[in-house]
């Protein structure tokens, strides 16, 4: 279990200010097993914060290797915690994501790493997106 102290240390190690909004956001991410969109994060927060603050914090966490983009659709980007410390700017924890076709809920499959794929010689790979689409448990049983 992660505590307030762990979160503060995490922010500190990335030289990020320990604001109450940032701490609360990371607590929310630690409490959910699936990826969250900015909207969902905002709806789970007890204190009302400016939307801009939340969006800024999310992109800053992404930049610092604390969160990664798990999926993106018309409802926006869903973020999930990085499994281990990713270096600044580059995410090294690329893995498979499970995405529900019906509700867009996204789960990280941390154990399934994306294999090294040989691409064309003159092709700079910037992002590999490996997703498995299907129907989540919640949608199956409703
Ligand atoms: Zn990462
Ligand atoms: Zn679903
Ligand atoms: Zn993930």
Coordinates of N, CA, C and O in Angstrom, one line a residue, residues 3-101:
X3 N 1.5 5.1 0.8 CA 1.0 6.1 1.8 C 1.2 7.5 1.3 O 1.9 7.7 0.2
X4 N 0.7 8.4 2.0 CA 1.0 9.8 1.7 C 2.5 10.1 1.6 O 2.9 10.8 0.7
X5 N 3.2 9.4 2.5 CA 4.7 9.7 2.5 C 5.3 9.2 1.1 O 6.2 9.8 0.6
X6 N 4.9 8.0 0.7 CA 5.4 7.5 -0.6 C 5.1 8.4 -1.7 O 6.0 8.6 -2.6
X7 N 3.9 8.9 -1.7 CA 3.5 9.9 -2.8 C 4.4 11.1 -2.7 O 4.9 11.6 -3.7
X8 N 4.5 11.6 -1.5 CA 5.4 12.8 -1.4 C 6.8 12.6 -1.8 O 7.4 13.4 -2.5
X9 N 7.3 11.4 -1.5 CA 8.7 11.1 -1.9 C 8.8 10.9 -3.5 O 9.8 11.3 -4.1
X10 N 7.7 10.4 -4.1 CA 7.7 10.2 -5.5 C 7.7 11.6 -6.2 O 8.5 11.8 -7.1
X11 N 6.9 12.5 -5.7 CA 6.9 13.9 -6.2 C 8.2 14.5 -6.0 O 8.8 15.2 -7.0
X12 N 8.8 14.4 -4.8 CA 10.1 14.9 -4.5 C 11.2 14.4 -5.5 O 12.0 15.2 -6.0
X13 N 11.1 13.1 -5.7 CA 12.2 12.5 -6.6 C 12.1 13.1 -8.0 O 13.1 13.0 -8.7
X14 N 10.9 13.5 -8.4 CA 10.8 14.1 -9.7 C 10.9 15.6 -9.7 O 10.6 16.3 -10.7
X15 N 11.2 16.2 -8.5 CA 11.3 17.6 -8.3 C 10.0 18.3 -8.7 O 10.0 19.4 -9.2
X16 N 8.9 17.7 -8.3 CA 7.6 18.3 -8.5 C 7.1 18.8 -7.2 O 7.3 18.2 -6.1
X17 N 6.4 19.9 -7.3 CA 5.8 20.5 -6.1 C 4.8 19.6 -5.4 O 4.0 19.0 -6.1
X18 N 4.8 19.5 -4.1 CA 3.9 18.6 -3.4 C 2.6 19.3 -3.1 O 2.3 19.6 -2.0
X19 N 1.8 19.6 -4.1 CA 0.6 20.3 -3.9 C -0.5 19.3 -3.5 O -0.4 18.1 -3.8
X20 N -1.5 19.8 -2.8 CA -2.6 18.8 -2.3 C -3.3 18.2 -3.5 O -3.7 17.0 -3.5
X21 N -3.4 19.0 -4.6 CA -4.1 18.4 -5.8 C -3.3 17.2 -6.4 O -3.9 16.2 -6.7
X22 N -2.0 17.4 -6.5 CA -1.2 16.4 -7.1 C -1.2 15.1 -6.2 O -1.2 14.0 -6.7
X23 N -1.1 15.3 -4.9 CA -1.1 14.2 -4.0 C -2.4 13.4 -4.1 O -2.4 12.2 -4.2
X24 N -3.5 14.2 -4.1 CA -4.8 13.5 -4.2 C -5.0 12.8 -5.5 O -5.5 11.7 -5.5
X25 N -4.5 13.4 -6.6 CA -4.6 12.7 -7.9 C -3.8 11.4 -7.9 O -4.3 10.4 -8.4
X26 N -2.6 11.4 -7.3 CA -1.8 10.1 -7.3 C -2.5 9.1 -6.5 O -2.5 7.9 -6.8
X27 N -3.1 9.5 -5.4 CA -3.8 8.6 -4.5 C -5.0 7.9 -5.3 O -5.2 6.7 -5.1
X28 N -5.7 8.7 -6.1 CA -6.8 8.2 -6.9 C -6.2 7.1 -7.8 O -6.8 6.0 -7.9
X29 N -5.1 7.4 -8.5 CA -4.6 6.5 -9.5 C -4.2 5.2 -8.8 O -4.3 4.1 -9.3
X30 N -3.7 5.3 -7.5 CA -3.3 4.1 -6.8 C -4.4 3.2 -6.4 O -4.3 2.1 -6.1
X31 N -5.6 3.9 -6.3 CA -6.8 3.2 -5.8 C -7.6 2.5 -6.9 O -8.5 1.7 -6.6
X32 N -7.2 2.7 -8.1 CA -8.0 2.1 -9.2 C -7.1 1.2 -10.0 O -5.9 1.4 -10.2
X33 N -7.7 0.0 -10.4 CA -6.9 -1.0 -11.2 C -6.9 -0.7 -12.7 O -6.3 -1.4 -13.4
X34 N -7.7 0.3 -13.1 CA -7.8 0.6 -14.5 C -7.4 2.1 -14.8 O -7.3 2.8 -13.8
X35 N -7.2 2.4 -16.0 CA -6.7 3.7 -16.4 C -7.9 4.7 -16.2 O -9.0 4.4 -16.3
X36 N -7.5 6.0 -15.9 CA -8.5 7.0 -15.7 C -8.3 8.2 -16.6 O -7.2 8.6 -16.9
X37 N -9.4 8.7 -17.0 CA -9.4 10.0 -17.8 C -9.4 11.2 -16.9 O -9.7 11.0 -15.7
X38 N -9.0 12.3 -17.5 CA -9.0 13.5 -16.6 C -10.4 13.8 -16.0 O -10.5 14.1 -14.8
X39 N -11.4 13.5 -16.8 CA -12.8 13.7 -16.3 C -13.0 12.8 -15.1 O -13.6 13.2 -14.1
X40 N -12.6 11.5 -15.2 CA -12.8 10.6 -14.1 C -12.0 11.0 -12.8 O -12.5 11.0 -11.7
X41 N -10.8 11.5 -13.1 CA -10.0 11.9 -11.9 C -10.7 13.1 -11.2 O -10.8 13.1 -10.0
X42 N -11.2 14.0 -12.0 CA -11.9 15.2 -11.4 C -13.1 14.7 -10.6 O -13.3 15.2 -9.5
X43 N -13.8 13.8 -11.2 CA -15.0 13.3 -10.5 C -14.7 12.6 -9.2 O -15.6 12.5 -8.3
X44 N -13.5 12.0 -9.1 CA -13.1 11.3 -7.8 C -12.5 12.2 -6.8 O -12.3 11.8 -5.7
X45 N -12.2 13.4 -7.2 CA -11.5 14.3 -6.2 C -12.5 14.9 -5.2 O -13.6 15.3 -5.6
X46 N -12.1 14.9 -4.0 CA -13.0 15.5 -3.0 C -13.1 17.0 -3.0 O -14.1 17.6 -2.8
X47 N -11.9 17.6 -3.3 CA -11.9 19.1 -3.4 C -12.0 19.5 -4.8 O -11.4 18.8 -5.7
X48 N -12.7 20.5 -5.1 CA -12.8 21.0 -6.5 C -11.6 21.8 -6.9 O -11.2 22.7 -6.2
X49 N -11.0 21.4 -8.0 CA -9.8 22.1 -8.5 C -10.2 22.6 -9.9 O -11.0 22.0 -10.6
X50 N -9.5 23.6 -10.3 CA -9.6 24.1 -11.6 C -9.2 23.0 -12.6 O -8.2 22.3 -12.4
X51 N -10.0 22.8 -13.6 CA -9.8 21.7 -14.6 C -8.4 21.9 -15.2 O -7.7 20.9 -15.4
X52 N -8.0 23.1 -15.4 CA -6.6 23.4 -16.0 C -5.5 22.8 -15.1 O -4.6 22.2 -15.6
X53 N -5.7 22.9 -13.8 CA -4.7 22.4 -12.8 C -4.6 20.9 -13.0 O -3.5 20.4 -13.0
X54 N -5.7 20.2 -13.2 CA -5.7 18.8 -13.3 C -5.1 18.3 -14.6 O -4.2 17.5 -14.6
X55 N -5.5 19.0 -15.7 CA -4.9 18.6 -17.0 C -3.4 18.9 -17.0 O -2.6 18.1 -17.5
X56 N -3.0 20.0 -16.4 CA -1.5 20.3 -16.4 C -0.8 19.3 -15.6 O 0.3 18.8 -16.0
X57 N -1.4 18.9 -14.4 CA -0.7 17.9 -13.6 C -0.6 16.6 -14.3 O 0.5 15.9 -14.2
X58 N -1.6 16.2 -15.0 CA -1.6 14.9 -15.7 C -0.5 14.9 -16.8 O 0.3 13.9 -16.9
X59 N -0.4 16.0 -17.5 CA 0.6 16.0 -18.6 C 2.0 16.1 -17.9 O 3.0 15.5 -18.5
X60 N 2.1 16.7 -16.8 CA 3.4 16.8 -16.1 C 3.8 15.4 -15.6 O 5.0 15.0 -15.7
X61 N 2.9 14.7 -15.0 CA 3.1 13.3 -14.5 C 3.6 12.4 -15.7 O 4.4 11.6 -15.5
X62 N 2.9 12.6 -16.8 CA 3.2 11.8 -18.0 C 4.7 12.1 -18.5 O 5.4 11.2 -18.8
X63 N 5.0 13.4 -18.5 CA 6.4 13.8 -18.9 C 7.4 13.2 -17.9 O 8.5 12.9 -18.3
X64 N 7.1 13.2 -16.6 CA 8.1 12.7 -15.6 C 8.1 11.2 -15.4 O 8.8 10.7 -14.5
X65 N 7.4 10.5 -16.2 CA 7.4 9.0 -16.1 C 6.7 8.5 -14.9 O 7.0 7.4 -14.4
X66 N 5.7 9.2 -14.4 CA 4.9 8.7 -13.3 C 3.6 8.1 -13.8 O 3.2 7.0 -13.4
X67 N 3.0 8.7 -14.8 CA 1.9 8.2 -15.5 C 2.2 7.9 -17.0 O 3.0 8.6 -17.5
X68 N 1.5 7.0 -17.6 CA 1.6 6.9 -19.0 C 0.2 6.9 -19.7 O -0.8 6.6 -19.0
X69 N 0.2 7.2 -21.0 CA -1.1 7.2 -21.7 C -1.5 5.7 -22.0 O -0.7 5.0 -22.7
X70 N -2.6 5.3 -21.4 CA -3.0 3.9 -21.6 C -3.9 3.7 -22.8 O -3.8 2.7 -23.5
X71 N -4.7 4.7 -23.1 CA -5.6 4.7 -24.3 C -6.1 6.1 -24.6 O -6.0 7.0 -23.7
X72 N -6.6 6.2 -25.8 CA -7.1 7.5 -26.2 C -8.2 7.3 -27.1 O -8.1 6.5 -28.1
X73 N -9.3 7.9 -26.8 CA -10.5 7.9 -27.7 C -11.2 9.2 -27.7 O -10.7 10.2 -27.2
X74 N -12.4 9.2 -28.2 CA -13.1 10.5 -28.3 C -13.4 11.1 -26.9 O -13.7 12.3 -26.8
X75 N -13.3 10.3 -25.9 CA -13.6 10.8 -24.5 C -12.3 11.3 -23.9 O -12.3 11.8 -22.8
X76 N -11.2 11.2 -24.6 CA -9.9 11.7 -24.1 C -8.9 10.7 -23.8 O -9.1 9.5 -24.2
X77 N -7.9 11.1 -23.2 CA -6.8 10.2 -22.9 C -7.0 9.5 -21.5 O -7.5 10.2 -20.6
X78 N -6.7 8.3 -21.4 CA -6.8 7.6 -20.1 C -5.4 7.3 -19.7 O -4.6 6.8 -20.4
X79 N -5.1 7.7 -18.4 CA -3.7 7.5 -17.9 C -3.7 6.4 -16.9 O -4.7 6.1 -16.2
X80 N -2.5 5.8 -16.8 CA -2.3 4.8 -15.7 C -0.9 5.0 -15.1 O -0.1 5.5 -15.8
X81 N -0.8 4.5 -13.9 CA 0.5 4.6 -13.2 C 1.6 3.8 -13.9 O 1.3 2.7 -14.4
X82 N 2.8 4.3 -14.0 CA 3.9 3.5 -14.5 C 4.3 2.4 -13.5 O 4.3 2.7 -12.3
X83 N 4.6 1.3 -14.0 CA 4.8 0.1 -13.1 C 6.2 0.3 -12.3 O 6.3 -0.1 -11.2
X84 N 7.1 0.9 -13.0 CA 8.4 1.1 -12.3 C 8.8 2.5 -12.7 O 8.2 3.1 -13.5
X85 N 9.9 2.9 -12.2 CA 10.3 4.3 -12.5 C 10.8 4.4 -13.9 O 11.8 3.9 -14.3
X86 N 10.0 5.1 -14.7 CA 10.4 5.4 -16.1 C 11.3 6.6 -16.0 O 11.1 7.5 -15.2
X87 N 12.3 6.7 -16.9 CA 13.2 7.8 -16.9 C 12.3 9.0 -17.4 O 11.3 8.9 -18.0
X88 N 12.8 10.2 -17.1 CA 12.2 11.4 -17.6 C 12.0 11.4 -19.1 O 12.9 10.9 -19.8
X89 N 10.9 11.8 -19.6 CA 10.7 12.0 -21.0 C 10.4 10.7 -21.8 O 9.6 10.7 -22.7
X90 N 11.1 9.6 -21.5 CA 10.8 8.4 -22.2 C 10.2 7.3 -21.3 O 10.7 7.1 -20.2
X91 N 9.2 6.7 -21.9 CA 8.6 5.6 -21.1 C 9.2 4.3 -21.5 O 9.3 4.0 -22.7
X92 N 9.7 3.6 -20.5 CA 10.3 2.3 -20.8 C 9.5 1.1 -20.5 O 9.9 0.0 -20.6
X93 N 8.2 1.4 -20.0 CA 7.4 0.3 -19.5 C 6.3 0.0 -20.5 O 5.1 -0.1 -20.2
X94 N 6.6 0.0 -21.8 CA 5.6 -0.3 -22.8 C 5.0 -1.7 -22.7 O 5.8 -2.6 -22.6
X95 N 3.7 -1.7 -22.6 CA 3.1 -3.1 -22.4 C 1.7 -3.1 -23.1 O 1.3 -2.1 -23.6
X96 N 1.1 -4.2 -23.0 CA -0.2 -4.4 -23.7 C -1.3 -3.8 -22.9 O -1.3 -3.8 -21.6
X97 N -2.3 -3.2 -23.5 CA -3.4 -2.6 -22.8 C -4.7 -3.4 -23.3 O -4.8 -3.6 -24.5
X98 N -5.5 -3.6 -22.4 CA -6.8 -4.2 -22.7 C -7.9 -3.1 -22.7 O -8.0 -2.4 -21.7
X99 N -8.6 -3.0 -23.8 CA -9.6 -1.9 -23.8 C -11.0 -2.5 -24.1 O -11.2 -3.2 -25.0
X100 N -12.0 -2.1 -23.3 CA -13.3 -2.5 -23.5 C -14.0 -1.7 -24.6 O -13.9 -0.5 -24.6
X101 N -14.5 -2.4 -25.6 CA -15.2 -1.7 -26.7 C -16.4 -0.9 -26.3 O -16.8 0.0 -27.0

